[in-house]
Backbone as ProteinMPNN parsed JSONL, in Angstrom:
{"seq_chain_A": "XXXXXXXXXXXXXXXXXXXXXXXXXXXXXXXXXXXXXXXXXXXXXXXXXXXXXXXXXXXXXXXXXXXXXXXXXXXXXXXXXXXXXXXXXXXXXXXXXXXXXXXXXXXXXXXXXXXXXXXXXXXXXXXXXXXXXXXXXXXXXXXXXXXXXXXXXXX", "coords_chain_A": {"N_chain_A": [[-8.089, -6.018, 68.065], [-10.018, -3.431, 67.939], [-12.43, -1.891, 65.995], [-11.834, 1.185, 63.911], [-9.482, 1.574, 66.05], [-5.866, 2.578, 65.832], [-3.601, 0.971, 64.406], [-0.375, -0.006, 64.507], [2.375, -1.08, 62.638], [5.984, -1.655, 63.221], [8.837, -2.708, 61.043], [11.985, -3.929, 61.303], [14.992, -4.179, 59.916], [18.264, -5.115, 59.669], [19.037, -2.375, 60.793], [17.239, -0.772, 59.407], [14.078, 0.434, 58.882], [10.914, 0.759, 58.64], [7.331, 1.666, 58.357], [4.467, 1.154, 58.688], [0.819, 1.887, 58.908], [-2.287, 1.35, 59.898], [-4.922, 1.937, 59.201], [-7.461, 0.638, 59.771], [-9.617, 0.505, 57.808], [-10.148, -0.389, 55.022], [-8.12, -0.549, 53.314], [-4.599, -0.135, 54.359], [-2.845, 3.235, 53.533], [-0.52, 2.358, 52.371], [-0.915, 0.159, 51.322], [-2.724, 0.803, 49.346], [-0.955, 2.67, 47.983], [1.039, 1.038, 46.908], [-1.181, -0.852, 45.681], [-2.121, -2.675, 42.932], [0.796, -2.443, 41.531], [3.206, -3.568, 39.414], [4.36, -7.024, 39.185], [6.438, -9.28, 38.269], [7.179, -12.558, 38.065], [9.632, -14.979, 38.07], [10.051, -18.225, 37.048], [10.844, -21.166, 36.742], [9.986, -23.884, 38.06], [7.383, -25.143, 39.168], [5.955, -25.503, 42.079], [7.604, -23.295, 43.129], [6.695, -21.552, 41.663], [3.951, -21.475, 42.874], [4.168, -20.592, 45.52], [5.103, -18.716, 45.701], [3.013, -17.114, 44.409], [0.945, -17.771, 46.326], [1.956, -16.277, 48.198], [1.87, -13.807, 47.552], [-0.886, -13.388, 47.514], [-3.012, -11.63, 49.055], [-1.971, -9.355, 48.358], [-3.295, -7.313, 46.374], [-2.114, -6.934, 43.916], [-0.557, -6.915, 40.387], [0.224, -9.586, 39.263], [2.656, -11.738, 36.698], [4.172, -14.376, 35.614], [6.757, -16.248, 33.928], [9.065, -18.622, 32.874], [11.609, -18.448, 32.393], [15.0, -16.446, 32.024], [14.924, -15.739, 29.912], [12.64, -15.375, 28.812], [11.244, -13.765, 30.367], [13.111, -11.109, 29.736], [11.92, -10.818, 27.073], [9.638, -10.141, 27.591], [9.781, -7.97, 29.17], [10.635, -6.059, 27.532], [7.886, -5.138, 26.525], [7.454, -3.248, 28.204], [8.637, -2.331, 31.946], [7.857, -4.503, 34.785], [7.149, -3.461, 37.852], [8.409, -4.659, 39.857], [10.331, -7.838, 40.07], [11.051, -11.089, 40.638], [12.787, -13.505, 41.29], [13.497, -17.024, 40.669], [16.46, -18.675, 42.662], [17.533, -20.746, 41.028], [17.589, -20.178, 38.712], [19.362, -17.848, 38.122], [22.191, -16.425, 36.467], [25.069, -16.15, 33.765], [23.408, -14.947, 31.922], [21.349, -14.504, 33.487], [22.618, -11.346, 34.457], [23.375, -10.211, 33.134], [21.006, -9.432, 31.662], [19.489, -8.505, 34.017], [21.688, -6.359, 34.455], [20.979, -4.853, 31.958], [18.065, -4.042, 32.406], [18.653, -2.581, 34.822], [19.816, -0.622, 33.969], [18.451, 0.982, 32.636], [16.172, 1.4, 35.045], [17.841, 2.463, 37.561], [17.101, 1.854, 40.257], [15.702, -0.559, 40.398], [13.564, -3.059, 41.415], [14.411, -6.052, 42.394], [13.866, -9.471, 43.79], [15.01, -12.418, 45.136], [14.532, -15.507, 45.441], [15.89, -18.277, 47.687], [17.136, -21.005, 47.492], [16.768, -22.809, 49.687], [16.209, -22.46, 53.392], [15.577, -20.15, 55.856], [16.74, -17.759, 55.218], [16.228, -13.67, 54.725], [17.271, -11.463, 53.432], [17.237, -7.613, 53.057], [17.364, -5.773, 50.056], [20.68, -3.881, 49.552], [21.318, -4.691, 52.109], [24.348, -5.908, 53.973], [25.72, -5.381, 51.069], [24.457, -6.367, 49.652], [23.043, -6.633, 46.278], [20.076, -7.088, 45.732], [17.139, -7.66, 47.644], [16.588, -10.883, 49.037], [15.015, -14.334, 49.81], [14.886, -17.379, 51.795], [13.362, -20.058, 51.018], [11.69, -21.421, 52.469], [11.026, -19.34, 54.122], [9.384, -17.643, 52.746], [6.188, -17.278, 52.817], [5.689, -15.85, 55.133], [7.677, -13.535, 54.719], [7.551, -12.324, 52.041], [5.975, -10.516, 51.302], [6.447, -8.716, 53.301], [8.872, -7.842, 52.515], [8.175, -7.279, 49.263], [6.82, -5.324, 50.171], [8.429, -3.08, 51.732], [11.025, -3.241, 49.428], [9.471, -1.989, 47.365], [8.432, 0.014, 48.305], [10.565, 1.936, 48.959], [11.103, 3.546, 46.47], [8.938, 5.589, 46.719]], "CA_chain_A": [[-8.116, -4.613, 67.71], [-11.334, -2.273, 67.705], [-12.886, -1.058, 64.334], [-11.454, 2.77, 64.408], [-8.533, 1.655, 66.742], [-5.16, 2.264, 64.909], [-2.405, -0.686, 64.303], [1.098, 0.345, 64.248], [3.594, -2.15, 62.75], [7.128, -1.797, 62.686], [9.732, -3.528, 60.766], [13.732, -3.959, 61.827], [15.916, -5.222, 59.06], [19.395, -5.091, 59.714], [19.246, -1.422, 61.085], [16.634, -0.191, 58.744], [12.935, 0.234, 59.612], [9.407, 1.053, 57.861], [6.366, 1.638, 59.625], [2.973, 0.369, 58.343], [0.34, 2.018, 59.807], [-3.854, 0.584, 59.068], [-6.466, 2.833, 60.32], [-8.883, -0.282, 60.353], [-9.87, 0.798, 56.807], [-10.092, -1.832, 54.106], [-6.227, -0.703, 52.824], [-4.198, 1.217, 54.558], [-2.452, 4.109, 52.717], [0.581, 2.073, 51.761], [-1.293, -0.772, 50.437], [-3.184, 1.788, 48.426], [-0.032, 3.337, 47.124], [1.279, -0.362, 46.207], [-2.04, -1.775, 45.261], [-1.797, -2.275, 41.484], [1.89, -2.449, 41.259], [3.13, -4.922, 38.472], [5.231, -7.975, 39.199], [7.154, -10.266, 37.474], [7.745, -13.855, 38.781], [10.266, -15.361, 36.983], [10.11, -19.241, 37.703], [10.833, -22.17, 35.609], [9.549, -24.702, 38.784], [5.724, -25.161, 39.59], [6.186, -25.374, 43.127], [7.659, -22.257, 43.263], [5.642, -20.55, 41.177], [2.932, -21.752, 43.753], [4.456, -20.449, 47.097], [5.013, -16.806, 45.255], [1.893, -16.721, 44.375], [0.297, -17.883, 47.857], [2.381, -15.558, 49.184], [1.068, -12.202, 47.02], [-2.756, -13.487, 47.182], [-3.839, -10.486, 49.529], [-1.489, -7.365, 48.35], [-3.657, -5.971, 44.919], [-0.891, -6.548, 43.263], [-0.888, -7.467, 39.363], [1.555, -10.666, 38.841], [3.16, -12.321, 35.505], [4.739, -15.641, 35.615], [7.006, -17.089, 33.044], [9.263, -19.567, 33.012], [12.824, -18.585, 31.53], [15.698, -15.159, 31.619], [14.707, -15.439, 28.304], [11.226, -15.105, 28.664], [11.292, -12.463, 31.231], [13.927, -10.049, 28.943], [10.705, -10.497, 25.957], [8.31, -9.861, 28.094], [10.355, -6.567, 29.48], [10.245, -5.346, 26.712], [6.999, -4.792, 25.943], [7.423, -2.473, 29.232], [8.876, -3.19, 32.974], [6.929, -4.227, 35.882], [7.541, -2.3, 38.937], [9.806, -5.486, 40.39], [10.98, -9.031, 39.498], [11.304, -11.888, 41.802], [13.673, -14.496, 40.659], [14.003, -18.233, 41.485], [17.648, -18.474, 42.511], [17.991, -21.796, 40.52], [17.861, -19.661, 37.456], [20.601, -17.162, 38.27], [24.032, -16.974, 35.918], [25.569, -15.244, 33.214], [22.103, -14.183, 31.093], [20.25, -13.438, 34.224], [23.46, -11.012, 35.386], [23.322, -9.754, 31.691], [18.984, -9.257, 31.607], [19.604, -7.577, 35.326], [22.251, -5.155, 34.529], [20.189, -4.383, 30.816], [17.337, -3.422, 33.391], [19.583, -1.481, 36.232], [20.603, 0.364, 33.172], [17.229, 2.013, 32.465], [15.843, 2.04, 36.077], [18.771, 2.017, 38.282], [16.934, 1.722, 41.479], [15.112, -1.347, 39.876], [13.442, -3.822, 42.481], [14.65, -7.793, 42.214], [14.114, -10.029, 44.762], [15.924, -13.45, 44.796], [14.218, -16.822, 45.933], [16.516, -18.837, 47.459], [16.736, -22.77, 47.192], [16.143, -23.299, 50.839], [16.488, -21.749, 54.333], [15.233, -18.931, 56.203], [17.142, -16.072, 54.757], [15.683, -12.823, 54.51], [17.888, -9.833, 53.801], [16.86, -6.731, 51.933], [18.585, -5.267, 49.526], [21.487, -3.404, 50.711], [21.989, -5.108, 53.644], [25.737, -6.616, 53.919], [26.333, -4.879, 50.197], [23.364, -7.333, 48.708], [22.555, -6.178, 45.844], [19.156, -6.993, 45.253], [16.487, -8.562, 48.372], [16.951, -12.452, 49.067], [14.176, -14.97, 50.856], [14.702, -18.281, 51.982], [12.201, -20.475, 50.632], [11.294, -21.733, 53.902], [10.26, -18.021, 54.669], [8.468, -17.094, 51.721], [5.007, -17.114, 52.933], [5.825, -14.644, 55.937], [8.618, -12.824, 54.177], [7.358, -11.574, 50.673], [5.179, -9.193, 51.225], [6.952, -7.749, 53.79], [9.871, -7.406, 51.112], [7.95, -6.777, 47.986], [6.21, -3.494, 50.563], [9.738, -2.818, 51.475], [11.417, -2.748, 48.571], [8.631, -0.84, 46.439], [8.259, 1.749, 48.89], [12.048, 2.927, 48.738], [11.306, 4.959, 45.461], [7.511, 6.333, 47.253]], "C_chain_A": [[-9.543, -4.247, 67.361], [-11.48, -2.055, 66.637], [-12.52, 0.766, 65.034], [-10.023, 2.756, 65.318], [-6.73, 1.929, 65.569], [-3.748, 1.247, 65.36], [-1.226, 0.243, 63.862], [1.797, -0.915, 63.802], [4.625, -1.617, 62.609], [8.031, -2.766, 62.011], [10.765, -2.811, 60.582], [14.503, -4.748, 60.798], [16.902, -4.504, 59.366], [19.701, -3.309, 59.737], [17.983, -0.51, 60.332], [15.406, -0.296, 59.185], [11.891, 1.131, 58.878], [8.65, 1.177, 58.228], [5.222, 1.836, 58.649], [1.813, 1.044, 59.333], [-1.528, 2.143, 59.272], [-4.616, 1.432, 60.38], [-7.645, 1.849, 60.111], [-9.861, 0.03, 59.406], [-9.743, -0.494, 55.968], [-8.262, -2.091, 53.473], [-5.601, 0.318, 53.382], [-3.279, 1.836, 53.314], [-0.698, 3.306, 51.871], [0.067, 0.88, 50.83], [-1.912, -0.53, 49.407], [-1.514, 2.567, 47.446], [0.939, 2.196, 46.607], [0.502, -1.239, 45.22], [-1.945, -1.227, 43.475], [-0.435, -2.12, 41.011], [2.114, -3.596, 40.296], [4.567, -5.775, 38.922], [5.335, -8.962, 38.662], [7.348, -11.47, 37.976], [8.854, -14.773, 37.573], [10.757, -16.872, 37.578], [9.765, -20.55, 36.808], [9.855, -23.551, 36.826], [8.077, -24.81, 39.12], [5.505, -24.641, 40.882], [6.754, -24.022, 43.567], [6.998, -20.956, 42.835], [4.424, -20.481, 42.274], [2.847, -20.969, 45.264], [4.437, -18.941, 46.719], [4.016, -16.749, 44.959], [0.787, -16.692, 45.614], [0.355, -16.414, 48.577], [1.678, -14.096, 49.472], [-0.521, -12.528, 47.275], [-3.435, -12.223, 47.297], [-3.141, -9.122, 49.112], [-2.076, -6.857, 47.001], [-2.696, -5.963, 44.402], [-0.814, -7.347, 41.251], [0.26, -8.329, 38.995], [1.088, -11.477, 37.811], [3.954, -13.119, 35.538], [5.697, -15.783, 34.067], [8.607, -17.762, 33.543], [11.21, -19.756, 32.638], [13.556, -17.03, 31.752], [15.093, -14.939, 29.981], [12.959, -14.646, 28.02], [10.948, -13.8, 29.339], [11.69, -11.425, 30.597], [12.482, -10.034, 27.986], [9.852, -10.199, 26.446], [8.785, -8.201, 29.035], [10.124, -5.713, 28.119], [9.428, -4.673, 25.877], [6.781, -3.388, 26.879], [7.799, -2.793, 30.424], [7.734, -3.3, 33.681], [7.614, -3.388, 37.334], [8.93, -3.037, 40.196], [9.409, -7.061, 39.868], [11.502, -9.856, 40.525], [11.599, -12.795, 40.942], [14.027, -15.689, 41.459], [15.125, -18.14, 41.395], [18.433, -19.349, 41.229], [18.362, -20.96, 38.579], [18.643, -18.559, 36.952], [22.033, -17.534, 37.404], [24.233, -16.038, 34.856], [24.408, -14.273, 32.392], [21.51, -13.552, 31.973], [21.078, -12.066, 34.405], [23.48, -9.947, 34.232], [22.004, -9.164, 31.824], [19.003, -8.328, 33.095], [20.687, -6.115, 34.772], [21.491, -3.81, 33.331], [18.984, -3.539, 31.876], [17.809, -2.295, 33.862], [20.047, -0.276, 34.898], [19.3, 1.328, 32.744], [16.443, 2.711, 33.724], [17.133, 1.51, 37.158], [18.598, 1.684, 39.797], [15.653, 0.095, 41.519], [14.901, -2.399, 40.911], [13.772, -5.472, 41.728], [14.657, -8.041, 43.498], [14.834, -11.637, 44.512], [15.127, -14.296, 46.056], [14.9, -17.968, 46.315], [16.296, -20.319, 47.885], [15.942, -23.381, 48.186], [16.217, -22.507, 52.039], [15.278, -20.75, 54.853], [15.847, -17.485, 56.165], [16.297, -14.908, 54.648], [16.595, -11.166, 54.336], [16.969, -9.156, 52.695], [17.822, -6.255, 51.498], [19.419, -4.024, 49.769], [22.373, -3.406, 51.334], [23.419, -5.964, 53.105], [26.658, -6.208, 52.354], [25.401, -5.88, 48.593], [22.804, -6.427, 47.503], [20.834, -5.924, 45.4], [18.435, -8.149, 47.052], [16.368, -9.87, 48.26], [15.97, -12.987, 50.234], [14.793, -16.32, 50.637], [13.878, -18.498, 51.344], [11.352, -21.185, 51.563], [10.289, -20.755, 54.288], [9.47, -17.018, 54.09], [7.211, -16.096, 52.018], [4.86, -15.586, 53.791], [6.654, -13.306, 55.391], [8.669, -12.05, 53.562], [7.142, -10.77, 50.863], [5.638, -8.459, 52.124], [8.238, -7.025, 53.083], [9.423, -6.563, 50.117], [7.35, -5.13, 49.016], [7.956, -2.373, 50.661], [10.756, -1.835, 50.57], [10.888, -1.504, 47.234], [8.487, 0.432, 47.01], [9.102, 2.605, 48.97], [11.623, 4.092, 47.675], [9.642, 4.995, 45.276], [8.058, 7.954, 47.15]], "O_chain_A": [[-10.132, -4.849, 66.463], [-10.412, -1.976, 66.031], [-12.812, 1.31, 66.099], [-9.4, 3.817, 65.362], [-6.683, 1.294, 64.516], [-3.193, 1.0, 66.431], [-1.269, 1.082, 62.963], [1.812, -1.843, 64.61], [4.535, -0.8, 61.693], [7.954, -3.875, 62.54], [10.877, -1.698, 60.068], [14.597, -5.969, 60.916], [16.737, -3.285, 59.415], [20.457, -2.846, 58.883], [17.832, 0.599, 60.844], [15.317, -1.186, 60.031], [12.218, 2.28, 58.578], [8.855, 0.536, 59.259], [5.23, 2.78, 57.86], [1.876, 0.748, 60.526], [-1.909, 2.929, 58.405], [-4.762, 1.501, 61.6], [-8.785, 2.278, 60.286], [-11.021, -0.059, 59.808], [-9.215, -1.519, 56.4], [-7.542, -3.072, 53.285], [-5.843, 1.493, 53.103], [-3.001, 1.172, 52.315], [-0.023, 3.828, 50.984], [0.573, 0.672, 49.727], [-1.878, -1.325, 48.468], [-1.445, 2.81, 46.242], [1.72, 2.595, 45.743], [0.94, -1.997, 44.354], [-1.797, -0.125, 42.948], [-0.403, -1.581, 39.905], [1.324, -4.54, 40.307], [5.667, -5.225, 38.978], [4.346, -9.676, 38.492], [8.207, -11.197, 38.815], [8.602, -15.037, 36.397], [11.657, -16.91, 38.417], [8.676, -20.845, 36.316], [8.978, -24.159, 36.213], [7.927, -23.687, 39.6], [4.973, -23.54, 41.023], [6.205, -23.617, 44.591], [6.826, -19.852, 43.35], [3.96, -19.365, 42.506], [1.842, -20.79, 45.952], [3.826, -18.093, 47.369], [3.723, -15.683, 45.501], [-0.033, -15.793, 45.806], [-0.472, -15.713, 49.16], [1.241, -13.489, 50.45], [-1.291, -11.577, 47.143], [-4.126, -11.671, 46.44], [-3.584, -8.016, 49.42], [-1.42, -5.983, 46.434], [-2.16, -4.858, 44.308], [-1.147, -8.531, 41.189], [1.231, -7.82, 38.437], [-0.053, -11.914, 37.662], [5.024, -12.513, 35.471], [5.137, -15.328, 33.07], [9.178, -17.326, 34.542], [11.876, -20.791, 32.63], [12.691, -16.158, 31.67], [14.978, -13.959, 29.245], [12.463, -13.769, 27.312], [10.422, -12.86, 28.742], [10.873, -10.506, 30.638], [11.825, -9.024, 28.237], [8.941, -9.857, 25.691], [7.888, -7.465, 29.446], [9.358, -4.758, 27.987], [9.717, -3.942, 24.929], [6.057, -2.495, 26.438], [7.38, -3.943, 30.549], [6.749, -2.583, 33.503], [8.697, -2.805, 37.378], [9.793, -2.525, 40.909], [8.327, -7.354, 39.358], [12.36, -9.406, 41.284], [10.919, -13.009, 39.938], [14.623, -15.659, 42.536], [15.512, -17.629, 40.344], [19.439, -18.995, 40.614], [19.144, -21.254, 37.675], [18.711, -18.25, 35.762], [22.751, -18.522, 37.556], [23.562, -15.01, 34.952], [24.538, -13.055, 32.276], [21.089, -12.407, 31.808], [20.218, -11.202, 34.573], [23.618, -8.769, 34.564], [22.124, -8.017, 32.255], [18.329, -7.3, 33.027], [20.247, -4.965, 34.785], [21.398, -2.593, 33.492], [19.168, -2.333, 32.038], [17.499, -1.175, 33.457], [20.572, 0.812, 35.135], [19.509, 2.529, 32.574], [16.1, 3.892, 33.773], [17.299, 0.33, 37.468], [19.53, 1.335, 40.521], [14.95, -0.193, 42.487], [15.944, -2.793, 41.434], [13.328, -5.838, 40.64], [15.177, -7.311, 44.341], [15.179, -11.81, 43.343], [15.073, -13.947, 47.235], [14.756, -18.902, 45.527], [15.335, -20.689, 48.56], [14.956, -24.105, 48.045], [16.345, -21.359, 51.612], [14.202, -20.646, 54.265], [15.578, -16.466, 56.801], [15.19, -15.359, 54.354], [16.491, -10.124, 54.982], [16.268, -9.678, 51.828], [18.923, -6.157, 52.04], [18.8, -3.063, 50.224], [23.465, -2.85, 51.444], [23.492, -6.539, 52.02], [27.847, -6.501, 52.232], [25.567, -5.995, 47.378], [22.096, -5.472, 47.822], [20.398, -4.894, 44.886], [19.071, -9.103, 47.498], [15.947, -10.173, 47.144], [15.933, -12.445, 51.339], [15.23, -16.579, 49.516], [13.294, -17.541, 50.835], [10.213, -21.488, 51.209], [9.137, -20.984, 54.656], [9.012, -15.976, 54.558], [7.053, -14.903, 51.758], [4.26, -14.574, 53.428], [6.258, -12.17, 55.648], [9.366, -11.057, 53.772], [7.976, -9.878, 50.705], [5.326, -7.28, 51.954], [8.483, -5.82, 53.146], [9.891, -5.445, 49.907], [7.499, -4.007, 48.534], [8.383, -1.43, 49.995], [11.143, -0.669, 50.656], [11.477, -0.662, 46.557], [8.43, 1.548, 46.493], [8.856, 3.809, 49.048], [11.748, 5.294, 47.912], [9.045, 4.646, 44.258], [7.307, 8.88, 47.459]]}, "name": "protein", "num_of_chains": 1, "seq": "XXXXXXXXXXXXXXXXXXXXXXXXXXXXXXXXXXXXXXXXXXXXXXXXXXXXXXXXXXXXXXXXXXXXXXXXXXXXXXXXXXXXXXXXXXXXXXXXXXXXXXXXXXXXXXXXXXXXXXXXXXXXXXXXXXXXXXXXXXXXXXXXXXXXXXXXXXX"}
């Protein structure tokens, strides 16, 4: 691609579709209206903490790690971040509890869900999902097309 030429992307999830479009500028206008968004990682594992973070390197995006539902709910409360990506392994009655406490203030509230293994990728939604789901296989490629995704619904 040319300097000045413009890049179209589309993306197709399960009937739904977004369109990305980089005038060959340093950000295009969506990465600008993302850049600076705050996210949550919520990840008791190293290794996972590692691959979500790989993943975000290039989106401007301001991410917070910790390690526990517990930790995450105290650390909400000082204020939310704009979404919350959750290892699956730490899913169950507190997270389901700490999620609905959330959904109850912003009801259009972004979570994504990390799951153990695979190449999954739905967004949330799709099939009646409540909240976006990655493989962990498909992380690297996956995220950021999710975390743009899902943040841009309530643009």
């Amino acid at each position: 691609v040319e300097s000045g030429e413009e890049v179209r992307c589309v993306i197709e999830l399960a009937g739904l579709s977004a369109t990305e479009i980089d005038d060959g500028g340093p950000q295009s206008s969506n990465s600008k209206a993302l850049a600076g968004s705050h996210v949550l990682i919520v990840a008791s594992r190293r290794e996972v903490r590692v691959l979500v973070r790989d993943a975000m390197r290039n989106m401007s995006m301001l991410v917070d790690f910790v390690g526990s539902i517990d930790e995450a709910a105290s650390f909400c409360r000082e204020g939310l971040p704009h979404a919350i990506i959750i290892d699956s392994i730490l899913k169950g009655e507190r997270f389901n509890h700490f999620r609905d406490e959330v959904l109850g203030e912003v009801p259009d509230f972004v979570f994504i869900e990390i799951l153990e293994q695979g190449s999954t990728f739905e967004m949330s939604g799709t099939n009646g999902a409540q909240m976006a789901r990655i493989g962990r296989d498909v992380v690297a490629s996956s995220l950021p097309a999710a975390l743009m995704f899902e943040l841009s619904r309530g643009l």
